[in-house]
PDB file of C-alpha atoms in Angstrom:
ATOM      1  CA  UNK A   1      56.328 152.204  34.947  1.00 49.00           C
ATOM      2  CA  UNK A   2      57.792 151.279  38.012  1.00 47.00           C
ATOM      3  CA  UNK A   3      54.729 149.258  39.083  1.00 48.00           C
ATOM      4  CA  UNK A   4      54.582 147.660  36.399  1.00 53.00           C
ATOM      5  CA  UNK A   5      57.817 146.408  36.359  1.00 58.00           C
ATOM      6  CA  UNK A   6      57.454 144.799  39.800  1.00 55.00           C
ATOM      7  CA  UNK A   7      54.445 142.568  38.469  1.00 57.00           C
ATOM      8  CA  UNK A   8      56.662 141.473  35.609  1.00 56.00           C
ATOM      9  CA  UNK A   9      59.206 140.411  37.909  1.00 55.00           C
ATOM     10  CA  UNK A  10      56.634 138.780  40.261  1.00 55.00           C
ATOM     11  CA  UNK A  11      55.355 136.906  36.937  1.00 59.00           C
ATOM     12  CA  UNK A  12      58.557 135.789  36.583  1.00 57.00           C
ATOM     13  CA  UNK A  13      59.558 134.082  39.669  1.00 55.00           C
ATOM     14  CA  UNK A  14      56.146 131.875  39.229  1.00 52.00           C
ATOM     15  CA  UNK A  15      57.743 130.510  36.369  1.00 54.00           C
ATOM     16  CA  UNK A  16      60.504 129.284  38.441  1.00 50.00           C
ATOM     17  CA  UNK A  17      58.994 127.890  41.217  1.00 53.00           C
ATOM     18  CA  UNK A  18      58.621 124.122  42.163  1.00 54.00           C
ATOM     19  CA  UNK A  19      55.695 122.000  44.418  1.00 59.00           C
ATOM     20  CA  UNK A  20      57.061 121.915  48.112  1.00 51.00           C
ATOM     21  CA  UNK A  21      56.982 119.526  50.402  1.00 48.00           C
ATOM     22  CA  UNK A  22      55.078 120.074  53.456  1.00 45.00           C
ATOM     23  CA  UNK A  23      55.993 121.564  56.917  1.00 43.00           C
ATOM     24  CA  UNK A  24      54.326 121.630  59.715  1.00 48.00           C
ATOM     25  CA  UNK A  25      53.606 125.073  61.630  1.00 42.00           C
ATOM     26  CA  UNK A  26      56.383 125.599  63.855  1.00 43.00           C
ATOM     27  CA  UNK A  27      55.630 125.378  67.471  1.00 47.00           C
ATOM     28  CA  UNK A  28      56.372 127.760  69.747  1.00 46.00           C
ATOM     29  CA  UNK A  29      58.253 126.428  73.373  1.00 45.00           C
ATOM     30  CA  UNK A  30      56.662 126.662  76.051  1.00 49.00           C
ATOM     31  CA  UNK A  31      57.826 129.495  77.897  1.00 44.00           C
ATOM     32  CA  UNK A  32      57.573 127.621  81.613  1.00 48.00           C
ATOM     33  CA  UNK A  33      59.952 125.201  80.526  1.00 46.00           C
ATOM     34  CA  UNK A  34      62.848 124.486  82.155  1.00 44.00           C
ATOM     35  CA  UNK A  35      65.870 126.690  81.804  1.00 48.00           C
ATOM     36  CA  UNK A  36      69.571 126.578  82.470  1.00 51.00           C
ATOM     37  CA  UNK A  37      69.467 126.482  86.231  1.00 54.00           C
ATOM     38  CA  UNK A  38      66.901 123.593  86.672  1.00 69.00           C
ATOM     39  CA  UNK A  39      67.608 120.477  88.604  1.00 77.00           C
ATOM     40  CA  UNK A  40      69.846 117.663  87.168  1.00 76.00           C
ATOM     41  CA  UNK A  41      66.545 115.660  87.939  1.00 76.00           C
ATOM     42  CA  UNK A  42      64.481 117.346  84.829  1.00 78.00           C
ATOM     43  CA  UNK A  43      67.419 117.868  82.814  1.00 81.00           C
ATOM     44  CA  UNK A  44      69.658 114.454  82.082  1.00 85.00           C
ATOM     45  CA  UNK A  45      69.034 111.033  80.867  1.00 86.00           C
ATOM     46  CA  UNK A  46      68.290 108.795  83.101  1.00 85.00           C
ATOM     47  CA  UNK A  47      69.709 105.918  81.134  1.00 88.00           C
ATOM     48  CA  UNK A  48      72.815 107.084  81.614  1.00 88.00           C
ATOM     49  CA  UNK A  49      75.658 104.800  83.246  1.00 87.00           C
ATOM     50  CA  UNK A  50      76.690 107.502  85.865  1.00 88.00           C
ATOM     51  CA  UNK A  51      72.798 108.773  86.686  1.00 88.00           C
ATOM     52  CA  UNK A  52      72.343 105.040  87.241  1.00 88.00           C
ATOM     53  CA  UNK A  53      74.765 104.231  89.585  1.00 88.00           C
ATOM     54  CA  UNK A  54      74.917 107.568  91.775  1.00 88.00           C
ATOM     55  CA  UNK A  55      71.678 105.946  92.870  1.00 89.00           C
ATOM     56  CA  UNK A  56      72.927 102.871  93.431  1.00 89.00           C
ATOM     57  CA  UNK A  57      75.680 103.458  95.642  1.00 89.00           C
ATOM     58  CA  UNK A  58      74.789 103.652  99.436  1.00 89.00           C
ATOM     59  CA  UNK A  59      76.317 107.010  99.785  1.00 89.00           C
ATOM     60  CA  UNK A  60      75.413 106.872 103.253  1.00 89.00           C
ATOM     61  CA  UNK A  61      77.729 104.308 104.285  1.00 89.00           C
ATOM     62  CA  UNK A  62      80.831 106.758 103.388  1.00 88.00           C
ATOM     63  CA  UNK A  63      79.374 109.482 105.359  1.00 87.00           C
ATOM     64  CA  UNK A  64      79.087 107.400 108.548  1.00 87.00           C
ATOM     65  CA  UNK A  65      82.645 105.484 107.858  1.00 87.00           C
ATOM     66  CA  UNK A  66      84.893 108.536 107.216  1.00 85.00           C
ATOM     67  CA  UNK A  67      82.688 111.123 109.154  1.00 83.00           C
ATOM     68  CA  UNK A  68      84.564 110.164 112.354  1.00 82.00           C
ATOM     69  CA  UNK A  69      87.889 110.797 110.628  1.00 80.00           C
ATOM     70  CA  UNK A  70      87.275 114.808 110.361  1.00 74.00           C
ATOM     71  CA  UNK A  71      88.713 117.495 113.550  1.00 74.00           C
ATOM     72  CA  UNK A  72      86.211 119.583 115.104  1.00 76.00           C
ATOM     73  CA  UNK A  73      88.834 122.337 114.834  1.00 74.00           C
ATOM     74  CA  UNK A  74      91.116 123.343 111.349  1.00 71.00           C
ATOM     75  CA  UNK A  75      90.066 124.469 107.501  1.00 74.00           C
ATOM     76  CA  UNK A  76      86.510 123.097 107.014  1.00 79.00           C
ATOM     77  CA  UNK A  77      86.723 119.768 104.458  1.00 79.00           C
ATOM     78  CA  UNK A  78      84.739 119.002 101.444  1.00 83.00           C
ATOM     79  CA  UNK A  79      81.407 117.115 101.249  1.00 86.00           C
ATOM     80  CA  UNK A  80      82.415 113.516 102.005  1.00 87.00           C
ATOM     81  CA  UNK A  81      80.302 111.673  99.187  1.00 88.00           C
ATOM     82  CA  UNK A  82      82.107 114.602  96.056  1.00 89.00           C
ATOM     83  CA  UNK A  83      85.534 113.352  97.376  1.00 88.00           C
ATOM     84  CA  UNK A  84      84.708 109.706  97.410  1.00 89.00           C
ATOM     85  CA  UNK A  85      82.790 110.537  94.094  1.00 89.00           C
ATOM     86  CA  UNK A  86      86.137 112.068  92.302  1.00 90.00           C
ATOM     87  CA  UNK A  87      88.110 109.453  93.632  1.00 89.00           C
ATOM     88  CA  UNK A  88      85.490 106.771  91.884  1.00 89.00           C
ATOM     89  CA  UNK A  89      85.357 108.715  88.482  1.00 89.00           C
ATOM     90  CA  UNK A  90      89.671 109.262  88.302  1.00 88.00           C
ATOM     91  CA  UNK A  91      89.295 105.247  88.510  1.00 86.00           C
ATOM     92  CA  UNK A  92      85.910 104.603  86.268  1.00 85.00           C
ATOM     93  CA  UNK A  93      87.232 107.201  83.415  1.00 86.00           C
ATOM     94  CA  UNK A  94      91.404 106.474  83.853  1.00 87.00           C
ATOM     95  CA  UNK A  95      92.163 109.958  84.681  1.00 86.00           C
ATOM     96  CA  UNK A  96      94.738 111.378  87.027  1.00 87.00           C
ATOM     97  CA  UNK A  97      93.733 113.715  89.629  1.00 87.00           C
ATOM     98  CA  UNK A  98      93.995 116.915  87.955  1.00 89.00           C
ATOM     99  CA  UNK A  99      92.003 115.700  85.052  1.00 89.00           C
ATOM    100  CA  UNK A 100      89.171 114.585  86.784  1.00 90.00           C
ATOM    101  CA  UNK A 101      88.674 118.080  88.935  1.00 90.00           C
ATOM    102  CA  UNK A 102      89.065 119.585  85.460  1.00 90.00           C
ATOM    103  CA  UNK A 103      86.625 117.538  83.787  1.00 90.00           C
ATOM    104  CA  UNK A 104      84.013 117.607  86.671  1.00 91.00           C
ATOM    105  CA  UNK A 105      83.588 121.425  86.322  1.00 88.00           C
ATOM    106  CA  UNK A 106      82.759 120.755  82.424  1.00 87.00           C
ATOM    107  CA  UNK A 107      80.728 117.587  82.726  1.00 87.00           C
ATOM    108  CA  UNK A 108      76.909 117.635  84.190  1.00 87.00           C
ATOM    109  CA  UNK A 109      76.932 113.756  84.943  1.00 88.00           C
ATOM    110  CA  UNK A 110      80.098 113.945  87.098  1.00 89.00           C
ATOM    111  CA  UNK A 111      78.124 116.941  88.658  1.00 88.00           C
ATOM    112  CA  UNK A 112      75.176 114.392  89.789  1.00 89.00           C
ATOM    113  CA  UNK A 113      77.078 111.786  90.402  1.00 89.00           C
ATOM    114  CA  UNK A 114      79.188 113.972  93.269  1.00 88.00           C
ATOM    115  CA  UNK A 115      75.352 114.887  94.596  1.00 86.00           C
ATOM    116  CA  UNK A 116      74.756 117.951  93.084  1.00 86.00           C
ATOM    117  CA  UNK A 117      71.518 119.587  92.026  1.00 82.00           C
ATOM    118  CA  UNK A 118      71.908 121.761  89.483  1.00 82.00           C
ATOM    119  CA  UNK A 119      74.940 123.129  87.325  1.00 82.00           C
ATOM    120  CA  UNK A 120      78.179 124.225  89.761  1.00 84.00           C
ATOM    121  CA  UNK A 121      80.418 126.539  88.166  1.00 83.00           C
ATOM    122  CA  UNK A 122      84.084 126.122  89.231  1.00 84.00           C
ATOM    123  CA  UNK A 123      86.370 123.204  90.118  1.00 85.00           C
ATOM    124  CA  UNK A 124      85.186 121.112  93.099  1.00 86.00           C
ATOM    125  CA  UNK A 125      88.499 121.233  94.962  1.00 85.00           C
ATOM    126  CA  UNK A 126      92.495 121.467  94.324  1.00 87.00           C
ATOM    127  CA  UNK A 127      94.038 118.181  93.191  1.00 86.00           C
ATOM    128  CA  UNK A 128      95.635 118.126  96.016  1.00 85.00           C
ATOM    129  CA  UNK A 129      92.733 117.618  98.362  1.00 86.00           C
ATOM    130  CA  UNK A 130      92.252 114.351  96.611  1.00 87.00           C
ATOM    131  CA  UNK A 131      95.668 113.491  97.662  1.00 86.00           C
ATOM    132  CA  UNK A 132      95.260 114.643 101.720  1.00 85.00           C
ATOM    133  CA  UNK A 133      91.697 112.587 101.715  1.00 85.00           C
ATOM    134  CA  UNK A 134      93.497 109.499 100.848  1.00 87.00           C
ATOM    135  CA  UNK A 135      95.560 109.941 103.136  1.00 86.00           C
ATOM    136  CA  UNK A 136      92.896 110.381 105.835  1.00 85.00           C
ATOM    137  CA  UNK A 137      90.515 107.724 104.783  1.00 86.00           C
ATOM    138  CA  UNK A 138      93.607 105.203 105.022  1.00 86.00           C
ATOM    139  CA  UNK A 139      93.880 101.788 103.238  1.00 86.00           C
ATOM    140  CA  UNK A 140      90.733 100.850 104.918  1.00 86.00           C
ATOM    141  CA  UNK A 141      88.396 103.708 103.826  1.00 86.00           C
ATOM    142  CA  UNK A 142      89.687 102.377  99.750  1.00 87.00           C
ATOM    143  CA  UNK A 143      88.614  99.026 100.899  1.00 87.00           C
ATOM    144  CA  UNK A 144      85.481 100.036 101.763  1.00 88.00           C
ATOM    145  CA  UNK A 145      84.981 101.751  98.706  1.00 86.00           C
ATOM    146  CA  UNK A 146      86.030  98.980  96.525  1.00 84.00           C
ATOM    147  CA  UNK A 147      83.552  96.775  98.751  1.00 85.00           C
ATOM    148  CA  UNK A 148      80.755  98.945  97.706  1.00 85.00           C
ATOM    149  CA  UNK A 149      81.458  99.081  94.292  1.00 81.00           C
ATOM    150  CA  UNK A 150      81.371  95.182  93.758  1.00 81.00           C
ATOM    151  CA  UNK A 151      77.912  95.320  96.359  1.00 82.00           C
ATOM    152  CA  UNK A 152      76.354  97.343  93.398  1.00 80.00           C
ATOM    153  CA  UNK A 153      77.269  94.304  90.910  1.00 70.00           C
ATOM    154  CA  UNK A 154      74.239  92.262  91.915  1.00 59.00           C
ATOM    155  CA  UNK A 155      75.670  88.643  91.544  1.00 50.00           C
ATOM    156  CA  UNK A 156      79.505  89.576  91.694  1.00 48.00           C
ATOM    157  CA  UNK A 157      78.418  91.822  94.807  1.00 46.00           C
ATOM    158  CA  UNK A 158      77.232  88.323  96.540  1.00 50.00           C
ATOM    159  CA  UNK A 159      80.401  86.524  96.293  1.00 51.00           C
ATOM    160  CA  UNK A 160      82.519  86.001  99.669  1.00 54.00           C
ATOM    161  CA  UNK A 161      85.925  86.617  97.653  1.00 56.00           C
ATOM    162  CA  UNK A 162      86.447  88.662  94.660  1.00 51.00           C
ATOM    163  CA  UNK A 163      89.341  88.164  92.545  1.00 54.00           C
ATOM    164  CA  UNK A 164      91.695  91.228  91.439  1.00 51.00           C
ATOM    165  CA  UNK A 165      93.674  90.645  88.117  1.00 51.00           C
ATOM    166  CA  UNK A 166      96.785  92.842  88.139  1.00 49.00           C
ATOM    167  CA  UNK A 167      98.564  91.119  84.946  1.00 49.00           C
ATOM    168  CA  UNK A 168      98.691  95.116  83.485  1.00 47.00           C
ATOM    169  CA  UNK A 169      98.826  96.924  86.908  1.00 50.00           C
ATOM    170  CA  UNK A 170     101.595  99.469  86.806  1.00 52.00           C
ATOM    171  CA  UNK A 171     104.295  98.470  88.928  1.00 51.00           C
ATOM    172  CA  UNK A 172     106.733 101.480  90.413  1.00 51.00           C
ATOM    173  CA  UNK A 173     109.486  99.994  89.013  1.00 49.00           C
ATOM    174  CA  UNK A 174     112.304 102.621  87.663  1.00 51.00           C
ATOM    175  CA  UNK A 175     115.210 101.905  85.380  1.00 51.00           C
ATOM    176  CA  UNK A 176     116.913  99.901  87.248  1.00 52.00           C
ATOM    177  CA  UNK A 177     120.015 101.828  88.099  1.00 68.00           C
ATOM    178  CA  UNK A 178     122.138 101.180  92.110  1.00 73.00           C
ATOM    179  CA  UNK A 179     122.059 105.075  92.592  1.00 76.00           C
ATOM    180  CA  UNK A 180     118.651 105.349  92.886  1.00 81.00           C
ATOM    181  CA  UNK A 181     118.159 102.664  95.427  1.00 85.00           C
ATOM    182  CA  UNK A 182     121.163 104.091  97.329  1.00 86.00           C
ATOM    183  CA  UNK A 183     119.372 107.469  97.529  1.00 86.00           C
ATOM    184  CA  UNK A 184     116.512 105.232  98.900  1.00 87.00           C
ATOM    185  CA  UNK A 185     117.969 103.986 101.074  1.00 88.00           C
ATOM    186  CA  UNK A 186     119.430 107.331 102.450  1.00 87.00           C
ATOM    187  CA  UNK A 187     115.512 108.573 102.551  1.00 87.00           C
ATOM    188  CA  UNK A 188     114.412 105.559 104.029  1.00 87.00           C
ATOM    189  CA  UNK A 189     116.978 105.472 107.287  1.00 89.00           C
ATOM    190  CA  UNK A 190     116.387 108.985 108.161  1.00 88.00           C
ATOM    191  CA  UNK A 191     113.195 108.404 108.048  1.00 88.00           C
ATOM    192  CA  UNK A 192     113.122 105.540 110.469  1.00 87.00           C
ATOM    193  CA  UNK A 193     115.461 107.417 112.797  1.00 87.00           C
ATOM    194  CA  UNK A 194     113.007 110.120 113.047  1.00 87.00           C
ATOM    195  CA  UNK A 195     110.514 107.356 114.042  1.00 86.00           C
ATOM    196  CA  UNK A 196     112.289 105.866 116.291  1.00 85.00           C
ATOM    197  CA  UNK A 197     113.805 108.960 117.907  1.00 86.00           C
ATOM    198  CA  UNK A 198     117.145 108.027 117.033  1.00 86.00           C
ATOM    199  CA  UNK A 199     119.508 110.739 116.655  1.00 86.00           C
ATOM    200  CA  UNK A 200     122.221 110.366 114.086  1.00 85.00           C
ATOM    201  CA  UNK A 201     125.389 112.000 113.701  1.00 86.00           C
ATOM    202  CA  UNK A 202     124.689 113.594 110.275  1.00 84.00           C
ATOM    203  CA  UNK A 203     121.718 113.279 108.050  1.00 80.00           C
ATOM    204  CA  UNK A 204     123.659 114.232 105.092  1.00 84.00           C
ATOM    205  CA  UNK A 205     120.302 115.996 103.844  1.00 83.00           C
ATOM    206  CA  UNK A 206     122.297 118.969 102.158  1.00 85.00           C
ATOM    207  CA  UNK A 207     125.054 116.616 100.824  1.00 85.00           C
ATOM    208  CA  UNK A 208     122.470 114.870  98.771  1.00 82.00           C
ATOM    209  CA  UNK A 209     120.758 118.001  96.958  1.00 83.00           C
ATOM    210  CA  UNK A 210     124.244 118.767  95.928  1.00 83.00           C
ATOM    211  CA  UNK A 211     125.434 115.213  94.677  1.00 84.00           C
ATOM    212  CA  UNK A 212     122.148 115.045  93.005  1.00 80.00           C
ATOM    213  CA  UNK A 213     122.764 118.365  91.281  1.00 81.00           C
ATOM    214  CA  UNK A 214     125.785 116.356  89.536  1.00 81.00           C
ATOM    215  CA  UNK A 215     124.777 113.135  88.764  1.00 78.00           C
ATOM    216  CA  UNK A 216     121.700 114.742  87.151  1.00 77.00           C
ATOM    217  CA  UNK A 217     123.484 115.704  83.762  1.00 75.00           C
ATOM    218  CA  UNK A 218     125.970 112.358  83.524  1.00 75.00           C
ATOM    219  CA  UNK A 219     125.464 111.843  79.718  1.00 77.00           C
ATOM    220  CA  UNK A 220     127.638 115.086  79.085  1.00 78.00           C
ATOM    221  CA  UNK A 221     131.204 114.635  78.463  1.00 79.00           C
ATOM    222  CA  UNK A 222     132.109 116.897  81.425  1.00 79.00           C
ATOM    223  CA  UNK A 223     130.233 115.996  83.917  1.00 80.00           C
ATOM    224  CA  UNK A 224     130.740 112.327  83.346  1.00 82.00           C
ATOM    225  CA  UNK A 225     133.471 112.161  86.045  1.00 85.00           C
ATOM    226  CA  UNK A 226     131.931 114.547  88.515  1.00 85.00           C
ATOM    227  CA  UNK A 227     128.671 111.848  88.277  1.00 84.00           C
ATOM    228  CA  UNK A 228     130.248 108.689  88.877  1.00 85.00           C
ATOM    229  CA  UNK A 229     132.161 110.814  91.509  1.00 87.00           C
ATOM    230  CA  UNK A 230     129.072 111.484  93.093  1.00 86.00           C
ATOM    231  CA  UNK A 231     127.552 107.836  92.613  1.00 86.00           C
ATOM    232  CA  UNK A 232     130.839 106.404  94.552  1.00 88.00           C
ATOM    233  CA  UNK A 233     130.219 108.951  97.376  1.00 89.00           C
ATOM    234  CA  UNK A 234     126.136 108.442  97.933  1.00 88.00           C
ATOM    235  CA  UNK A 235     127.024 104.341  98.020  1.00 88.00           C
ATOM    236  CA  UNK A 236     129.098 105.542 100.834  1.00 90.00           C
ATOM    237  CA  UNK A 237     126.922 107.419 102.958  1.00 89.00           C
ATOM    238  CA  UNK A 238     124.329 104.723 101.977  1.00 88.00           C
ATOM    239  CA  UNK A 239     126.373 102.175 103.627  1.00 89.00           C
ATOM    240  CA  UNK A 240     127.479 104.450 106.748  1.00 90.00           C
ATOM    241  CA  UNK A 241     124.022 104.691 107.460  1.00 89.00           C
ATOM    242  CA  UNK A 242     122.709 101.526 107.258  1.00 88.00           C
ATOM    243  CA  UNK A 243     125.993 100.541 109.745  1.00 90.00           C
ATOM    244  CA  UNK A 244     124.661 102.945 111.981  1.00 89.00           C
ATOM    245  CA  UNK A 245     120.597 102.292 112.184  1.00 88.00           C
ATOM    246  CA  UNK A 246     121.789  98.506 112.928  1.00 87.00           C
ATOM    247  CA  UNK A 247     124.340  99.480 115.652  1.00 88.00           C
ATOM    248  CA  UNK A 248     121.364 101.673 117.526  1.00 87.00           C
ATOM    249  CA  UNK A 249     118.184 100.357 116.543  1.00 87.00           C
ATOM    250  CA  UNK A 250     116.851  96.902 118.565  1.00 84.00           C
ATOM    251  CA  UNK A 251     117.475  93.679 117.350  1.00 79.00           C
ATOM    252  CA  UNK A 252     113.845  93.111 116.568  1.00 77.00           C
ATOM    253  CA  UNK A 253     113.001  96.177 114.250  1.00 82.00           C
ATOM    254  CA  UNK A 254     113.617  96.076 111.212  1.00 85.00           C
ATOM    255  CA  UNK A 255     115.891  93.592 110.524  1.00 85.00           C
ATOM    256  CA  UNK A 256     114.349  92.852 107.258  1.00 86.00           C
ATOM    257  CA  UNK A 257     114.608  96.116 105.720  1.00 86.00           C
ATOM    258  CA  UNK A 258     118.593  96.265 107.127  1.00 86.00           C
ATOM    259  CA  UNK A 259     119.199  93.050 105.429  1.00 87.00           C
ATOM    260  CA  UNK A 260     117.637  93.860 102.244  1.00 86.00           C
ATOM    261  CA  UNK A 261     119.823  97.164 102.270  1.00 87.00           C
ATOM    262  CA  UNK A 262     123.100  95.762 102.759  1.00 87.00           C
ATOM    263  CA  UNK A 263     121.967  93.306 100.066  1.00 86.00           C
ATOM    264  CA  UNK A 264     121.564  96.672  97.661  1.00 85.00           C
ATOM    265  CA  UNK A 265     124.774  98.063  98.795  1.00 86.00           C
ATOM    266  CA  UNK A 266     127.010  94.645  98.369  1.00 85.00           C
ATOM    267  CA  UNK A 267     125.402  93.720  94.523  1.00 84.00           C
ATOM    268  CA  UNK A 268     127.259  94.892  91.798  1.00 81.00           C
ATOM    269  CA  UNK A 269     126.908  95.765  87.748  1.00 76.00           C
ATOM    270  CA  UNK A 270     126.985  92.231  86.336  1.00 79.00           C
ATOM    271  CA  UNK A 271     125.374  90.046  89.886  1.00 78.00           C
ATOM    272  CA  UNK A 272     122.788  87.445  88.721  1.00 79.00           C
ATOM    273  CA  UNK A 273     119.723  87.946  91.035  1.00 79.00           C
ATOM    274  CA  UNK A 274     119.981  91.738  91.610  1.00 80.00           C
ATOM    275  CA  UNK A 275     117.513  93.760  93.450  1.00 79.00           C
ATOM    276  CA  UNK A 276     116.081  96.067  90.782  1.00 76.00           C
ATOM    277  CA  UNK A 277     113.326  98.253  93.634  1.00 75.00           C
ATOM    278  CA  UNK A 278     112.815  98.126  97.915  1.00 75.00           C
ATOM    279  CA  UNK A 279     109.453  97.066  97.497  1.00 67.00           C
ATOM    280  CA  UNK A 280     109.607  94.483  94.537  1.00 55.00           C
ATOM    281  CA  UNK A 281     112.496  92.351  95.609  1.00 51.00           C
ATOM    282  CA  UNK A 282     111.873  89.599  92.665  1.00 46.00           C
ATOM    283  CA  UNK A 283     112.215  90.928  89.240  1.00 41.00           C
TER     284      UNK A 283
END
């Protein structure tokens, strides 16, 4: 009985089934492919912008430029070509330093395109490291990447000049607001002091961290008065300061930077043709 009520149900199903289409056999892989740990080489597209131009770039150059900038002694540095690498992709992709170490331990192309092989697991380096090899590769060692980068432009590359439009550049321009450029100003003569080896009678470093304490929260009612308070006394040591770097410093340093100061300190609220930053006089 029970047999025979499979077949019926067999019998059954035929009723409800419909022409197919047709499917090939499925092929197995072949087990020597490549796997997971293979070589960048066999595993990405080579039409891909960033396969393309890590081997375009003369790599070689960097090592030879920046490879007498490294101590024989002190905490062993990263490969030369995955720092300038990082520092080309935070400026290709618009990312900010931490992003791009982040993003290079995720993405395979950024992987080739800082030299390596095959898949890396962790982040290349700390942020910061990005920040200490600018620092060590100077202005120069940036113009010597940027030189390289318009070489690999074909007909741009063979220009004598290039031209750099900086109509949306970001500017370090704050709010423009006195107290900041007074502490500024503060910074910037006790800096040049310690340069020079001039000794001054106070640096006024602690006085600072505590003035800034209270003109940090101005917009509440009771600490309006203990911020303009502070304001009124930072102007002052501002100007004591500058009085003093041009009473001990030569006539022939920095005469500029005194002049501009004074400048800062003498404007007030309301003055038509104010200087709004230290380093972008003309706003």
């Amino acid at each position: 009985m029970q047999k025979k009520s499979i077949i019926y149900l067999l019998e059954m199903e035929k009723l409800y089934l419909k022409p197919c289409k047709k499917y090939m056999l499925y092929k197995k892989k072949n087990e020597r492919q490549i796997g997971f740990y293979s070589t960048f080489e066999e595993q990405l597209k080579r039409q891909h912008p960033l396969y393309i131009l890590a081997n375009k770039i003369d790599w070689q150059v960097f090592e030879k430029a920046f490879g007498k900038l490294h101590s024989p002694e002190g905490r062993p540095a990263k490969p030369i070509r995955l720092m300038v690498s990082l520092l080309m992709l935070k400026h290709i992709r618009n990312l900010s330093d931490e992003s791009v170490v982040e993003q290079w331990m995720e993405n395979v192309y950024y992987q080739y395109f800082s030299g390596e092989t095959s898949y890396a697991c962790g982040v290349p380096c700390e942020a910061s490291e990005l920040v200490h090899f600018r620092n060590r590769i100077g202005e120069s060692g940036i113009e010597l990447i940027f030189k390289e980068s318009i070489r690999i432009n074909n007909k741009d590359g063979r220009e004598d000049e290039g031209i750099v439009d900086t109509t949306v550049q970001e500017k370090s321009i704050t709010f423009p607001t006195d107290d900041k450029l007074h502490r500024k100003i503060i910074k910037k003569c006790v800096a040049v002091a310690e340069e020079q080896g001039i000794e001054l009678r106070q640096s006024y470093r602690c006085t600072i961290e505590k003035l800034a304490k209270d003109q940090r929260f101005r917009r509440h009612p009771k600490n309006f008065r203990k911020a303009r308070k502070a304001d009124r006394r930072i102007k002052s040591i501002a100007g004591r300061l500058v009085r003093e770097m041009d009473r001990k410093l030569p006539a022939s340093l920095y005469q500029t930077e005194l002049t501009l100061f004074k400048r800062v300190l003498a404007q007030k609220r309301n003055d038509s043709n104010k200087i709004y930053s230290l380093h972008e006089t003309s706003c």
